[in-house]
Every structure is written in structure tokens, then in C-alpha cells.
Coordinates of C-alpha atoms in Angstrom, one line a residue:
Chain D
X1 CA -41.6 34.5 -17.3
X2 CA -39.2 36.3 -14.7
X3 CA -36.7 36.2 -17.5
X4 CA -38.7 38.2 -19.7
X5 CA -39.3 40.8 -17.1
X6 CA -35.5 41.2 -16.4
X7 CA -34.8 41.6 -20.1
X8 CA -37.3 44.5 -20.2
X9 CA -35.3 46.5 -17.4
X10 CA -33.4 49.5 -18.5
X11 CA -30.0 49.0 -19.9
X12 CA -28.2 51.3 -17.4
X13 CA -29.3 49.0 -14.5
X14 CA -27.9 46.0 -16.2
X15 CA -24.4 47.7 -16.6
X16 CA -24.5 48.8 -13.0
X17 CA -25.1 45.3 -12.0
X18 CA -22.5 43.8 -14.1
X19 CA -20.0 46.3 -12.8
X20 CA -20.9 45.3 -9.3
X21 CA -20.7 41.6 -10.1
X22 CA -17.3 42.2 -11.6
X23 CA -16.0 44.1 -8.4
X24 CA -17.3 41.4 -6.2
X25 CA -15.7 38.7 -8.3
X26 CA -12.4 40.7 -8.4
X27 CA -12.5 40.6 -4.7
X28 CA -13.2 37.0 -4.5
X29 CA -10.7 36.1 -7.1
X30 CA -8.0 38.0 -5.2
X31 CA -8.9 36.2 -2.0
X32 CA -8.8 32.8 -3.7
X33 CA -5.3 33.5 -5.2
X34 CA -3.9 34.6 -1.9
X35 CA -5.4 31.4 -0.3
X36 CA -4.0 29.4 -3.1
X37 CA -0.5 31.0 -2.5
X38 CA -0.6 30.2 1.2
X39 CA -1.4 26.6 0.5
X40 CA 1.3 26.2 -2.1
X41 CA 3.8 27.8 0.4
X42 CA 2.6 25.3 3.1
X43 CA 3.1 22.4 0.9
X44 CA 6.5 23.5 -0.2
X45 CA 7.5 24.0 3.5
X46 CA 6.3 20.5 4.3
X47 CA 8.1 19.1 1.3
X48 CA 11.6 20.7 2.4
X49 CA 10.9 19.4 6.1
X50 CA 10.6 15.9 4.5
X51 CA 13.5 16.4 2.0
X52 CA 16.1 17.8 4.4
X53 CA 16.6 14.8 6.6
X54 CA 16.5 12.5 3.5
X55 CA 19.3 14.5 1.8
X56 CA 21.2 14.8 5.1
X57 CA 21.0 11.1 5.4
X58 CA 22.1 10.5 1.8
X59 CA 25.0 13.1 2.3
X60 CA 26.2 11.3 5.5
X61 CA 25.9 7.8 3.9
X62 CA 28.1 8.9 0.9
X63 CA 30.4 11.3 2.6
X64 CA 31.3 8.8 5.3
X65 CA 30.5 5.6 3.3
X66 CA 32.4 6.1 0.2
X67 CA 35.9 6.2 1.6
X68 CA 35.1 2.9 3.4
X69 CA 33.8 1.2 0.3
X70 CA 36.5 2.1 -2.0
X71 CA 39.0 -0.2 -0.2
X72 CA 38.8 -3.7 -2.1
X73 CA 39.7 -5.3 1.1
X74 CA 36.4 -4.2 2.5
X75 CA 34.6 -6.8 0.4
X76 CA 37.2 -9.6 0.4
X77 CA 38.6 -9.7 4.1
X78 CA 37.0 -11.2 7.0
X79 CA 36.5 -8.6 9.9
X80 CA 39.3 -8.1 12.4
X81 CA 39.3 -6.7 15.7
X82 CA 41.5 -3.7 16.0
X83 CA 44.4 -3.8 18.7
X84 CA 46.1 -0.9 20.4
X85 CA 49.0 -1.4 17.9
X86 CA 46.8 -1.6 14.8
X87 CA 43.8 0.5 15.8
X88 CA 42.7 0.9 12.1
X89 CA 42.8 -2.7 11.2
X90 CA 39.3 -3.5 10.8
X91 CA 39.4 -6.0 8.0
X92 CA 36.3 -6.4 5.8
X93 CA 32.7 -7.5 5.9
X94 CA 32.9 -10.3 3.3
X95 CA 31.2 -12.7 5.6
X96 CA 28.4 -10.2 6.2
X97 CA 28.0 -9.5 2.5
X98 CA 28.0 -13.4 1.6
X99 CA 25.6 -13.9 4.8
X100 CA 23.1 -11.4 3.5
X101 CA 23.2 -12.9 0.1
X102 CA 22.7 -16.4 1.6
X103 CA 20.0 -15.3 3.8
X104 CA 18.0 -13.8 1.1
X105 CA 18.6 -16.5 -1.2
X106 CA 17.3 -19.2 1.1
X107 CA 14.5 -17.0 2.4
X108 CA 13.4 -16.5 -1.2
X109 CA 13.5 -20.2 -1.9
X110 CA 11.3 -20.8 1.0
X111 CA 8.9 -17.8 0.8
X112 CA 8.4 -17.3 -2.9
X113 CA 6.8 -20.5 -4.1
X114 CA 4.5 -20.7 -0.9
X115 CA 3.6 -17.0 -1.2
X116 CA 2.8 -16.9 -4.8
X117 CA 0.7 -20.1 -4.6
X118 CA -1.2 -18.8 -1.5
X119 CA -1.7 -15.6 -3.3
X120 CA -3.1 -17.3 -6.3
X121 CA -5.4 -19.4 -4.0
X122 CA -6.7 -16.3 -2.1
X123 CA -7.5 -14.6 -5.4
X124 CA -9.1 -17.5 -7.0
X125 CA -11.1 -19.0 -4.2
X126 CA -13.8 -17.6 -1.9
X127 CA -13.7 -20.4 0.6
X128 CA -13.7 -19.8 4.4
X129 CA -10.0 -21.1 4.4
X130 CA -9.1 -18.3 1.9
X131 CA -10.8 -15.7 4.1
X132 CA -9.1 -16.9 7.1
X133 CA -5.7 -17.1 5.4
X134 CA -6.0 -13.6 4.1
X135 CA -7.0 -12.2 7.6
X136 CA -3.8 -14.1 9.1
X137 CA -1.5 -12.8 6.2
X138 CA -2.7 -9.2 6.7
X139 CA -2.1 -9.5 10.5
X140 CA 1.5 -11.1 9.9
X141 CA 2.3 -8.1 7.5
X142 CA 1.9 -5.7 10.3
X143 CA 3.5 -7.9 13.2
X144 CA 6.7 -6.6 14.7
X145 CA 9.8 -8.3 12.9
X146 CA 11.4 -9.2 16.2
X147 CA 8.6 -11.7 16.7
X148 CA 9.7 -13.6 13.6
X149 CA 13.2 -13.8 15.1
X150 CA 11.9 -15.0 18.4
X151 CA 9.6 -17.7 16.6
X152 CA 12.7 -18.8 14.6
X153 CA 14.8 -19.0 17.7
X154 CA 12.4 -21.1 19.7
X155 CA 11.2 -23.2 16.8
X156 CA 14.2 -23.7 14.4
X157 CA 17.1 -23.1 16.7
X158 CA 15.8 -24.8 19.9
X159 CA 13.0 -27.2 19.1
X160 CA 14.4 -28.5 15.8
X161 CA 18.0 -28.5 17.3
X162 CA 19.3 -26.9 14.2
X163 CA 21.2 -24.3 16.1
X164 CA 22.3 -20.8 15.0
X165 CA 22.5 -20.9 11.4
X166 CA 21.6 -19.4 8.0
X167 CA 18.7 -21.7 7.8
X168 CA 17.1 -20.3 11.0
X169 CA 17.7 -16.8 9.9
X170 CA 16.4 -17.3 6.4
X171 CA 13.3 -19.0 8.0
X172 CA 12.6 -15.9 10.0
X173 CA 13.1 -13.7 7.0
X174 CA 10.8 -16.0 5.0
X175 CA 8.0 -15.7 7.6
X176 CA 8.6 -12.0 7.3
X177 CA 8.4 -12.0 3.5
X178 CA 5.4 -14.3 3.2
X179 CA 2.7 -11.9 3.8
X180 CA 4.1 -9.3 1.5
X181 CA 4.4 -11.7 -1.4
X182 CA 0.9 -13.2 -0.6
X183 CA -0.8 -9.9 -0.6
X184 CA 0.9 -8.5 -3.6
X185 CA 0.4 -11.8 -5.5
X186 CA -3.3 -11.8 -4.7
X187 CA -3.8 -8.2 -5.9
X188 CA -1.9 -9.1 -9.1
X189 CA -3.9 -12.2 -9.8
X190 CA -7.1 -10.5 -8.9
X191 CA -6.2 -7.9 -11.5
X192 CA -6.3 -10.4 -14.4
X193 CA -9.5 -9.9 -16.3
X194 CA -12.1 -12.7 -15.8
X195 CA -12.7 -12.9 -19.7
X196 CA -9.1 -14.5 -19.9
X197 CA -10.0 -17.2 -17.4
X198 CA -13.2 -17.9 -19.2
X199 CA -11.5 -18.0 -22.5
X200 CA -9.2 -20.7 -21.1
X201 CA -12.2 -22.7 -19.4
X202 CA -14.0 -22.6 -22.7
X203 CA -11.2 -24.2 -24.5
X204 CA -11.4 -27.2 -22.1
X205 CA -8.5 -26.2 -20.0
X206 CA -8.7 -27.5 -16.3
X207 CA -8.9 -24.9 -13.7
X208 CA -5.2 -25.4 -12.6
X209 CA -4.1 -25.1 -16.0
X210 CA -6.1 -21.8 -16.4
X211 CA -4.4 -20.5 -13.3
X212 CA -0.7 -21.5 -14.3
X213 CA -0.8 -21.0 -18.1
X214 CA -3.1 -18.0 -18.4
X215 CA -3.6 -16.2 -15.2
X216 CA 0.0 -16.6 -13.8
X217 CA 1.8 -15.2 -16.8
X218 CA -0.7 -12.3 -17.0
X219 CA 0.0 -11.4 -13.4
X220 CA 3.6 -12.0 -13.4
X221 CA 4.7 -8.4 -13.4
X222 CA 2.8 -7.6 -10.3
X223 CA 3.9 -10.8 -8.6
X224 CA 7.5 -10.2 -9.2
X225 CA 7.4 -6.5 -8.1
X226 CA 5.8 -7.9 -4.9
X227 CA 8.7 -10.4 -4.5
X228 CA 11.4 -7.8 -4.9
X229 CA 9.6 -5.6 -2.5
X230 CA 9.7 -8.5 0.0
X231 CA 13.3 -9.2 -0.7
X232 CA 14.3 -5.6 -0.3
X233 CA 12.5 -5.5 3.0
X234 CA 13.9 -8.6 4.3
X235 CA 17.7 -7.7 3.3
X236 CA 17.5 -4.6 5.6
X237 CA 15.9 -6.4 8.6
X238 CA 18.1 -6.7 11.7
X239 CA 15.5 -7.8 14.4
X240 CA 14.6 -11.3 12.9
X241 CA 18.1 -12.4 12.4
X242 CA 19.6 -11.0 15.6
X243 CA 18.7 -13.9 17.6
X244 CA 19.3 -16.8 15.3
X245 CA 22.1 -16.5 12.8
X246 CA 25.0 -16.7 15.2
X247 CA 27.2 -13.9 13.5
X248 CA 29.6 -16.4 11.9
X249 CA 33.1 -15.0 11.2
X250 CA 33.6 -17.3 8.2
X251 CA 32.6 -16.9 4.5
X252 CA 30.1 -19.8 4.2
X253 CA 27.2 -20.6 1.7
X254 CA 26.1 -23.7 3.8
X255 CA 22.7 -23.4 5.4
X256 CA 23.6 -25.0 8.6
X257 CA 26.5 -22.9 9.2
X258 CA 26.2 -19.5 11.3
X259 CA 26.4 -16.6 9.1
X260 CA 26.7 -12.8 9.6
X261 CA 24.5 -10.2 7.9
X262 CA 25.0 -6.6 6.8
X263 CA 22.4 -4.9 9.1
X264 CA 23.6 -7.0 12.0
X265 CA 27.3 -5.9 11.4
X266 CA 26.0 -2.2 11.4
X267 CA 24.4 -2.9 14.8
X268 CA 27.5 -4.6 16.3
X269 CA 30.0 -2.1 14.7
X270 CA 28.1 0.8 15.9
X271 CA 28.3 -0.2 19.6
X272 CA 32.0 -0.9 19.3
X273 CA 34.5 1.2 21.4
X274 CA 37.0 1.3 18.4
X275 CA 36.4 4.4 16.2
X276 CA 37.6 2.7 13.2
X277 CA 34.9 0.1 13.4
X278 CA 32.3 2.8 14.0
X279 CA 33.5 4.6 10.8
X280 CA 33.0 1.2 8.8
X281 CA 29.4 1.3 9.7
X282 CA 28.7 3.7 7.0
X283 CA 30.4 1.7 4.4
X284 CA 28.3 -1.2 5.3
X285 CA 25.1 0.9 5.3
X286 CA 26.0 2.2 1.8
X287 CA 26.4 -1.4 0.5
X288 CA 23.1 -2.3 1.9
X289 CA 21.3 0.6 0.4
X290 CA 23.0 0.0 -3.0
X291 CA 21.8 -3.5 -2.7
X292 CA 18.1 -2.4 -2.1
X293 CA 18.4 0.2 -4.7
X294 CA 19.7 -2.2 -7.6
X295 CA 17.0 -4.6 -6.6
X296 CA 14.2 -2.2 -6.9
X297 CA 15.5 -0.5 -9.9
X298 CA 16.0 -3.7 -11.8
X299 CA 12.4 -4.7 -10.9
X300 CA 11.1 -1.4 -12.1
X301 CA 12.9 -1.6 -15.4
X302 CA 11.9 -5.3 -16.0
X303 CA 8.2 -4.4 -15.2
X304 CA 8.1 -1.4 -17.6
X305 CA 9.7 -3.5 -20.3
X306 CA 7.3 -6.4 -19.8
X307 CA 4.5 -3.8 -20.0
X308 CA 5.8 -2.4 -23.3
X309 CA 6.2 -5.8 -24.7
X310 CA 2.3 -6.3 -24.6
Chain Y
X1 CA -9.4 -24.4 -47.6
X2 CA -8.2 -27.8 -49.2
X3 CA -10.2 -29.3 -52.0
X4 CA -10.6 -32.7 -50.3
X5 CA -12.4 -31.0 -47.3
X6 CA -14.4 -28.9 -49.6
X7 CA -15.6 -32.0 -51.5
X8 CA -16.6 -33.7 -48.1
X9 CA -18.5 -30.5 -47.2
X10 CA -20.3 -30.5 -50.5
X11 CA -21.5 -34.0 -50.3
X12 CA -22.6 -33.2 -46.7
X13 CA -24.6 -30.4 -47.8
X14 CA -26.0 -32.2 -50.9
X15 CA -26.9 -35.3 -48.9
X16 CA -29.9 -34.2 -46.7
X17 CA -32.6 -35.1 -49.5
X18 CA -33.8 -38.0 -47.8
X19 CA -33.8 -36.4 -44.3
X20 CA -36.7 -34.0 -43.4
X21 CA -36.1 -30.4 -44.4
X22 CA -34.4 -29.9 -40.9
X23 CA -31.3 -31.9 -40.6
X24 CA -30.2 -33.8 -37.5
X25 CA -29.8 -31.9 -34.2
X26 CA -26.4 -31.0 -33.0
X27 CA -27.7 -29.9 -29.8
X28 CA -31.2 -30.1 -28.1
X29 CA -32.6 -27.9 -25.5
X30 CA -35.5 -29.3 -23.5
X31 CA -37.3 -26.9 -20.9
X32 CA -33.8 -25.3 -20.2
X33 CA -33.9 -22.7 -17.4
X34 CA -30.9 -21.0 -15.6
X35 CA -31.2 -19.3 -12.3
X36 CA -28.8 -17.5 -10.1
X37 CA -29.4 -17.9 -6.2
X38 CA -32.7 -19.0 -6.9
X39 CA -33.8 -16.1 -9.2
X40 CA -34.6 -17.3 -12.7
X41 CA -32.7 -15.5 -15.4
X42 CA -34.1 -17.5 -18.3
X43 CA -36.6 -20.3 -18.6
X44 CA -38.6 -22.3 -20.9
X45 CA -36.1 -22.9 -23.7
X46 CA -36.9 -25.7 -25.8
X47 CA -35.5 -25.9 -29.4
X48 CA -33.2 -28.0 -31.4
X49 CA -30.0 -26.5 -32.9
X50 CA -29.6 -28.1 -36.4
X51 CA -26.2 -29.3 -37.7
X52 CA -24.4 -27.0 -40.0
X53 CA -26.8 -24.3 -39.7
X54 CA -26.5 -20.9 -38.0
X55 CA -28.9 -20.4 -35.1
X56 CA -29.2 -16.9 -33.7
X57 CA -30.5 -16.0 -30.3
X58 CA -32.1 -12.6 -30.4
X59 CA -34.0 -10.4 -28.0
X60 CA -33.7 -7.1 -26.0
X61 CA -31.1 -6.7 -23.1
X62 CA -32.0 -8.7 -20.2
X63 CA -33.9 -11.5 -22.1
X64 CA -31.2 -14.1 -21.1
X65 CA -29.6 -14.6 -24.4
X66 CA -26.0 -14.8 -23.2
X67 CA -27.0 -16.7 -20.0
X68 CA -28.7 -19.3 -22.1
X69 CA -25.5 -19.5 -24.5
X70 CA -23.2 -19.9 -21.5
X71 CA -25.2 -22.8 -20.2
X72 CA -24.5 -24.7 -23.4
X73 CA -20.8 -25.3 -22.5
X74 CA -21.4 -25.3 -18.8
X75 CA -19.7 -21.8 -18.3
X76 CA -22.0 -21.3 -15.3
X77 CA -20.3 -24.0 -13.5
X78 CA -17.9 -21.7 -11.6
X79 CA -20.5 -19.0 -10.8
X80 CA -21.6 -19.4 -7.2
X81 CA -25.3 -19.9 -7.0
X82 CA -25.9 -20.7 -10.6
X83 CA -28.1 -23.6 -11.4
X84 CA -29.2 -25.0 -14.8
X85 CA -32.3 -27.2 -15.0
X86 CA -33.9 -28.9 -17.9
X87 CA -32.1 -31.0 -20.4
X88 CA -29.3 -30.0 -23.0
X89 CA -28.3 -32.7 -25.2
X90 CA -25.1 -32.8 -27.2
X91 CA -25.6 -35.6 -29.9
X92 CA -28.1 -37.1 -27.5
X93 CA -25.9 -36.9 -24.4
X94 CA -27.0 -34.8 -21.5
X95 CA -24.2 -32.3 -21.0
X96 CA -24.9 -31.8 -17.3
X97 CA -25.8 -35.4 -16.1
X98 CA -24.7 -37.7 -19.1
X99 CA -21.4 -39.5 -19.7
X100 CA -19.4 -36.5 -20.7
X101 CA -16.7 -34.5 -18.6
X102 CA -17.0 -30.8 -18.6
X103 CA -13.5 -30.5 -20.3
X104 CA -14.6 -32.9 -23.0
X105 CA -17.8 -30.9 -23.6
X106 CA -15.9 -27.6 -24.0
X107 CA -13.5 -29.1 -26.5
X108 CA -16.5 -30.2 -28.5
X109 CA -18.4 -26.9 -28.1
X110 CA -16.1 -24.0 -28.6
X111 CA -16.8 -20.4 -27.6
X112 CA -16.1 -16.9 -28.9
X113 CA -16.7 -14.0 -26.5
X114 CA -18.2 -10.6 -26.9
X115 CA -14.8 -8.8 -26.6
X116 CA -11.8 -10.2 -28.3
X117 CA -9.9 -11.9 -25.5
X118 CA -6.6 -13.4 -26.9
X119 CA -4.2 -14.4 -24.2
X120 CA -2.1 -11.3 -23.9
X121 CA 1.2 -13.1 -22.9
X122 CA 1.1 -15.6 -25.8
X123 CA 2.1 -15.0 -29.4
X124 CA -0.3 -15.4 -32.3
X125 CA 0.9 -18.9 -32.8
X126 CA 0.6 -19.8 -29.1
X127 CA -2.9 -18.5 -29.1
X128 CA -4.0 -20.4 -32.1
X129 CA -2.8 -23.7 -30.5
X130 CA -3.5 -22.8 -26.8
X131 CA -6.5 -25.1 -26.6
X132 CA -4.6 -28.1 -27.9
X133 CA -1.7 -27.3 -25.5
X134 CA -4.0 -27.1 -22.6
X135 CA -5.4 -30.6 -23.5
X136 CA -1.9 -32.1 -23.6
X137 CA -1.0 -32.1 -27.4
X138 CA 2.7 -31.7 -27.5
X139 CA 3.8 -32.8 -31.0
X140 CA 5.1 -29.8 -33.0
X141 CA 3.9 -31.1 -36.3
X142 CA 0.4 -31.5 -35.0
X143 CA 0.5 -28.0 -33.5
X144 CA 1.9 -26.4 -36.5
X145 CA -0.7 -27.9 -38.8
X146 CA -3.6 -27.1 -36.4
X147 CA -2.3 -23.5 -36.3
X148 CA -2.2 -23.1 -40.1
X149 CA -5.6 -24.9 -40.8
X150 CA -7.4 -22.8 -38.0
X151 CA -5.9 -19.4 -38.9
X152 CA -6.8 -20.2 -42.5
X153 CA -10.4 -21.2 -41.6
X154 CA -10.5 -17.8 -39.7
X155 CA -9.2 -16.0 -42.6
X156 CA -6.2 -14.7 -40.8
X157 CA -3.4 -16.9 -42.1
X158 CA -2.5 -14.5 -45.0
X159 CA -2.1 -11.5 -42.9
X160 CA -0.2 -13.2 -40.0
X161 CA 1.8 -16.2 -41.4
X162 CA 5.0 -14.0 -41.4
X163 CA 4.5 -12.7 -37.9
X164 CA 3.3 -15.9 -35.9
X165 CA 5.6 -15.1 -33.0
X166 CA 4.4 -11.6 -32.5
X167 CA 2.2 -10.9 -29.4
X168 CA -1.3 -11.4 -30.1
X169 CA -2.0 -7.9 -28.6
X170 CA -0.4 -6.2 -31.7
X171 CA -3.3 -7.2 -33.8
X172 CA -6.2 -5.0 -34.5
X173 CA -9.5 -5.7 -32.7
X174 CA -11.1 -7.4 -35.7
X175 CA -7.9 -9.7 -36.1
X176 CA -8.0 -10.5 -32.6
X177 CA -11.5 -11.6 -32.6
X178 CA -10.6 -13.7 -35.7
X179 CA -7.7 -15.1 -33.7
X180 CA -10.2 -16.0 -30.9
X181 CA -12.3 -17.8 -33.6
X182 CA -9.2 -19.6 -35.0
X183 CA -8.4 -20.6 -31.4
X184 CA -11.8 -22.1 -30.9
X185 CA -11.7 -23.8 -34.4
X186 CA -8.3 -25.4 -33.7
X187 CA -10.0 -27.8 -31.2
X188 CA -12.2 -28.9 -34.2
X189 CA -15.3 -28.4 -32.3
X190 CA -18.8 -29.6 -33.4
X191 CA -20.6 -26.5 -32.1
X192 CA -19.3 -22.9 -31.9
X193 CA -21.0 -20.5 -29.6
X194 CA -20.6 -16.9 -30.3
X195 CA -21.6 -14.3 -27.8
X196 CA -22.2 -11.0 -29.7
X197 CA -18.8 -11.5 -31.4
X198 CA -18.9 -8.3 -33.5
X199 CA -20.4 -5.9 -30.9
X200 CA -16.9 -4.5 -30.1
X201 CA -15.9 -4.3 -33.7
X202 CA -16.2 -1.7 -36.6
X203 CA -18.5 -2.4 -39.5
X204 CA -15.7 -3.7 -41.8
X205 CA -14.4 -6.2 -39.2
X206 CA -18.0 -7.1 -38.6
X207 CA -18.6 -8.0 -42.3
X208 CA -15.5 -10.0 -42.4
X209 CA -16.5 -12.1 -39.4
X210 CA -20.1 -12.4 -40.8
X211 CA -18.7 -13.7 -44.1
X212 CA -16.5 -16.0 -42.3
X213 CA -19.6 -17.6 -40.5
X214 CA -21.2 -18.6 -43.8
X215 CA -18.0 -20.6 -44.5
X216 CA -17.8 -21.8 -41.0
X217 CA -21.2 -23.5 -40.8
X218 CA -20.0 -26.0 -43.5
X219 CA -18.0 -27.6 -40.8
X220 CA -19.4 -26.4 -37.5
X221 CA -22.8 -25.7 -36.1
X222 CA -22.8 -22.0 -35.0
X223 CA -25.1 -20.5 -32.2
X224 CA -24.8 -16.9 -32.0
X225 CA -26.1 -14.3 -29.6
X226 CA -26.7 -10.9 -31.3
X227 CA -28.2 -7.6 -30.4
X228 CA -28.2 -6.7 -34.1
X229 CA -31.4 -7.7 -35.9
X230 CA -30.0 -7.1 -39.5
X231 CA -27.1 -9.4 -38.5
X232 CA -29.6 -12.2 -37.3
X233 CA -31.4 -11.8 -40.6
X234 CA -28.2 -11.7 -42.7
X235 CA -26.4 -14.7 -41.2
X236 CA -28.7 -17.0 -39.4
X237 CA -30.8 -19.9 -40.7
X238 CA -32.8 -20.4 -37.5
X239 CA -33.7 -17.9 -34.9
X240 CA -34.8 -18.1 -31.3
X241 CA -36.5 -15.0 -30.0
X242 CA -36.4 -14.3 -26.2
X243 CA -38.0 -11.7 -24.1
X244 CA -38.1 -10.6 -20.6
X245 CA -41.3 -11.8 -18.9
X246 CA -43.2 -9.9 -16.3
X247 CA -41.1 -11.3 -13.4
X248 CA -37.9 -9.9 -15.2
X249 CA -36.9 -13.5 -16.2
X250 CA -36.1 -14.2 -19.8
X251 CA -38.2 -16.7 -21.8
X252 CA -38.3 -18.2 -25.2
X253 CA -41.1 -16.6 -27.2
X254 CA -40.6 -18.3 -30.6
X255 CA -38.2 -20.5 -32.3
X256 CA -38.3 -21.0 -36.1
X257 CA -36.3 -20.5 -39.3
X258 CA -35.1 -17.0 -39.5
X259 CA -37.2 -16.4 -42.6
X260 CA -40.4 -17.2 -40.6
X261 CA -39.3 -15.3 -37.5
X262 CA -38.7 -12.1 -39.6
X263 CA -41.4 -12.4 -42.1
X264 CA -44.3 -14.4 -40.7
X265 CA -43.9 -15.0 -36.9
X266 CA -46.7 -16.5 -34.9
X267 CA -46.3 -14.4 -32.0
X268 CA -47.2 -10.7 -32.3
X269 CA -44.4 -9.8 -29.9
X270 CA -41.9 -11.2 -32.2
X271 CA -43.0 -9.1 -35.0
X272 CA -43.0 -6.1 -32.9
X273 CA -39.4 -6.7 -31.9
X274 CA -38.1 -7.4 -35.4
X275 CA -39.9 -4.3 -36.8
X276 CA -38.0 -2.4 -34.2
X277 CA -41.2 -1.3 -32.2
X278 CA -39.3 -1.9 -28.9
X279 CA -36.1 -3.3 -27.8

């Protein structure tokens, strides 16, 4: 009814009202556009504040690191302590490169099978054990990494009398990697649609076959991404290996030998009194960054190929 | 299909002259009820599923059709809080308490789901033989033959025989569903459960699968859940009509030949439903 009455009002009034509405909406629009500009500017400032240190870091890394890593001796030689006569004789970091590879290899061998299996179990089971395992692994994911080193030191080095070794170091790294692998595997397995599990069961497959032949292949992209993330994290860790690997000055792949590691070499070289050793730090850092970069890049490429193949 | 097999089928179909009009039962349901956490979802289901016939389960949403169907291959086993009571007999053996393992049951009672669910990481061939693989068949000759026979039975062989190694997800929805049928048939089941197998498909793919079922019932007994009454009328020989009771639990209202259910049902509610007055 009220609509009818408004329609009957003289046309002039309607025009006036429309004009007024327009001026108000113009004002409102201008205010909104201004507010929007301010917000965009603030976002841009925040972005540059974040980006500046990142680019500075990369600049430093390449500027100081590249000259170091361009010497082949850097990869093939063992480290040397400079003397007053040869202050620039730093040798290379072959032991640390091998050490880091060895540590991540053994740590992966320990952590991947257990982590993936526990992840599958957590995703497929609702038992009390699963719930408590989940809480434990989430807590472990947030635990300070030096704790893993301390644990490996007292348990592997001392209690098991294994001594300073690659094994002790990779044990510490494996404990560090486990929660990452467990959590990402659980998420990946949970993402597999239930209809696939039922299809397997309906064909008379036993539950473990369903997990291994249907669920695991369908979840493998997510699982592998999680594994790579875990390895990337472990490669860069200093604290867990600091106390246990012994910093060996030899190139060795044996699990019971003491080994060096790239992050640890950074730490040790950085506090050296020799400027040449301190310069070398940037080369080591560059190698480490390239390692991690290549790992995550290959994981991404692999995952996207796998996705396309479906 | 090979001629020898067809000849066998024909004798099978021609034979039941001495038997009563209803053949032997592939499955018998006696007072079957399914409940979840003590809440009854479907109850009072008593009927025989006759061999080499298509039995359809019809009824509005919530009447427990799918729940009942999933009880027939013990798919509720892994659902926490699910309980199946009454008796379900497969060739006279109680499938819940009798001398039969759940794996054996599921190889004898196959299932096709509402949405096509081929295994995405497997090829067409791998999908077709997946059931055999899961149950330990390794010989390539057997697998090859099973793949060919089952894909032929699912009317898929001609279009996929040259791309068996291609990922199953490259097929269209209708083809995927026929691959799922082939996957179930490769186990050579006695009974095939189909849970609204065409509800996710377009009309042409639906017709193909319906046509397939008429062929299929010569070698397997088909139990199909469907929302589509025309479909039930077109393809099924027997029909079970379920309805949600006052306490929101589904119950069997009537079971008879499809012809009687649609033309001359005993219960007025059945007539109301088949005429489209509700549901």
C-alpha cells in the first residue's frame, strides 16, 4: 500500500530525492575510495618492509657466497686451518657436504617409514592410542630442536655407547622430522575420499590392502610433499646435531663415524678469528640454501606432474 | 559374449518349468534391521531375492534403501555404532554369523556405488582386475582374460581395448561407472548390489547401463536401489517398497513382483508413491 502512495507523489519531488541520494552516494563513494587507497598503501608498505630484508639477505648470500662456491676446491677439499704464512688457505667443506647428505639420508631412512605408517594409522583409526599419538606428535612438532639433540646425546651417544656419530645425528634429525611427516601423511590420507576405501572393501580387499594399494597411492603426493618439507627442515638444523655428530674432519659415509654438517660448519666458521674462514661462511650458506631450494622445487614439480597425470 | 556361455544361460532361463514361478533364492532377508548407535534406520525387511532377477529397492529419501543394501555385503562393519539384526542368508548361509568370512562374502556379493569411483591411480586394466589382485591372483593370463571378459560384459571393451593402460580418470562418467561394473563382475559374483548406479549420469549413459542390466541378470542376481520409479519399472522384476515410519525409521511396506507393485499393490501407500502423489 505504501508503495502505491509514493508512486502518486509529484514527479519533481522524486527528482529531488534522486539527486540528493546521488550526492550522498558520491560522498560515500569518495570516502570509500580514499579508505581503499589508504589500505592498499598500508599493505604495500608492509610488503616492502617484509621484502627488503629478504632481498638484502639474498643479495648478501650471492654477493659474498658466489666467489666462495666458484672454487672447485670448496667441494672437494677437507677444511684447513689457516696459518700466519697462509692466511687464506681454508680448504673446502667436502666433509660437511657429505656429512649433511649422510645425516639426511640416514634420518630419512629412520623417519619416513615410521612417520608415514603412523600417519596412515592416525588417519584410519579413531582409537585412544591414535588420539594420544596425535597429541604427542603435535607437541613434538613444536618442541625446540635443541631438545632432540640433547635427547640423542644422552640416549644414543651416552646410554647406548654409540658415541659421536652420524647415527646419533641422524637419530636426532629423525625425531625432528617425524612429527612433520606424521602430520602431513595423516592430512594426505584423510583427504582420500571414503568412496575409494569402500570400493576396495566391496571387492573383498582386506583393510590393510585397501590402505596400501588404494589409499596410499592416492595420498602419495601429499605424503611426499610432507617428506620433502621435513628433509628441508632437517638439513638446515644446527641445534640437534651440534651435540652429537662430533664434527669429523674426514669424508665418511659410515654411520658410526663422526661427521660434519653444513649448518654446523657455518656456526664454527662464523666464530673463527680468521677472516678467510668467516668469508667462507657465505659459501656454505649458499650451498645449503641451494640444497633446500632444489629439494622443494623438485617436490613441487613432481607433485604438479602427478596431479596432471590424473 | 561367447556362445558357449550364452547356451548355458539359455538352458538356465529355460529350465525353471518344474520350479514354482519364483526361482530359488540367491539371498533371503529375514526380519532385517539396521541401527546406528541404537537408532533404527531401517527394519522389518523380510523378502527373498530370486536368482537371475533384478530386484529393486524403491522408496523416498530416508526410507533406508541404501542402508539396507549396504547390510547385504557387510559394508556397515566398519561404521562405528552400526548394528545389523535379523538374518541375511546367502545361499542359505547367514552372512553375519555363518561359516563365511567377510572377504569371501564380498567377493561373492559385488557392489557398484552411486558415484563412479574407479581407483584414480590405476589404469583401466588395473581397475578391471583390481579385485582379483587384492585377493591374490597374480597370473597374467588369468588377469588378462578376466579383464577382457569383464570389460566385454560391461559393454566397455570395444571403446577401451586400445587404451587399457590409460588412467581410468580419463574416461567419461558413464564409462567410469561401467568400469566399476566391470571391476565388480571380474570377481564373478553371484549377486551384484547397485546403489543408485545411474543417479550421477546423463540420460544416455543411464540407458546404456539399464540395457546392460538386462544382460547381466542372465549371470548374476542384481539388487538395485533407485530413486527413479520409471527405472525400477523398466528394469526390475521384483520390487521392495520402503517408507519412513513415524519414528523416522525406514520399514518395508510391500514386496512383490514389479508388475504387481506398480499396477496392483496391496498397500495404498505403495500406490500413492508409484503414482507420484508423494516422495
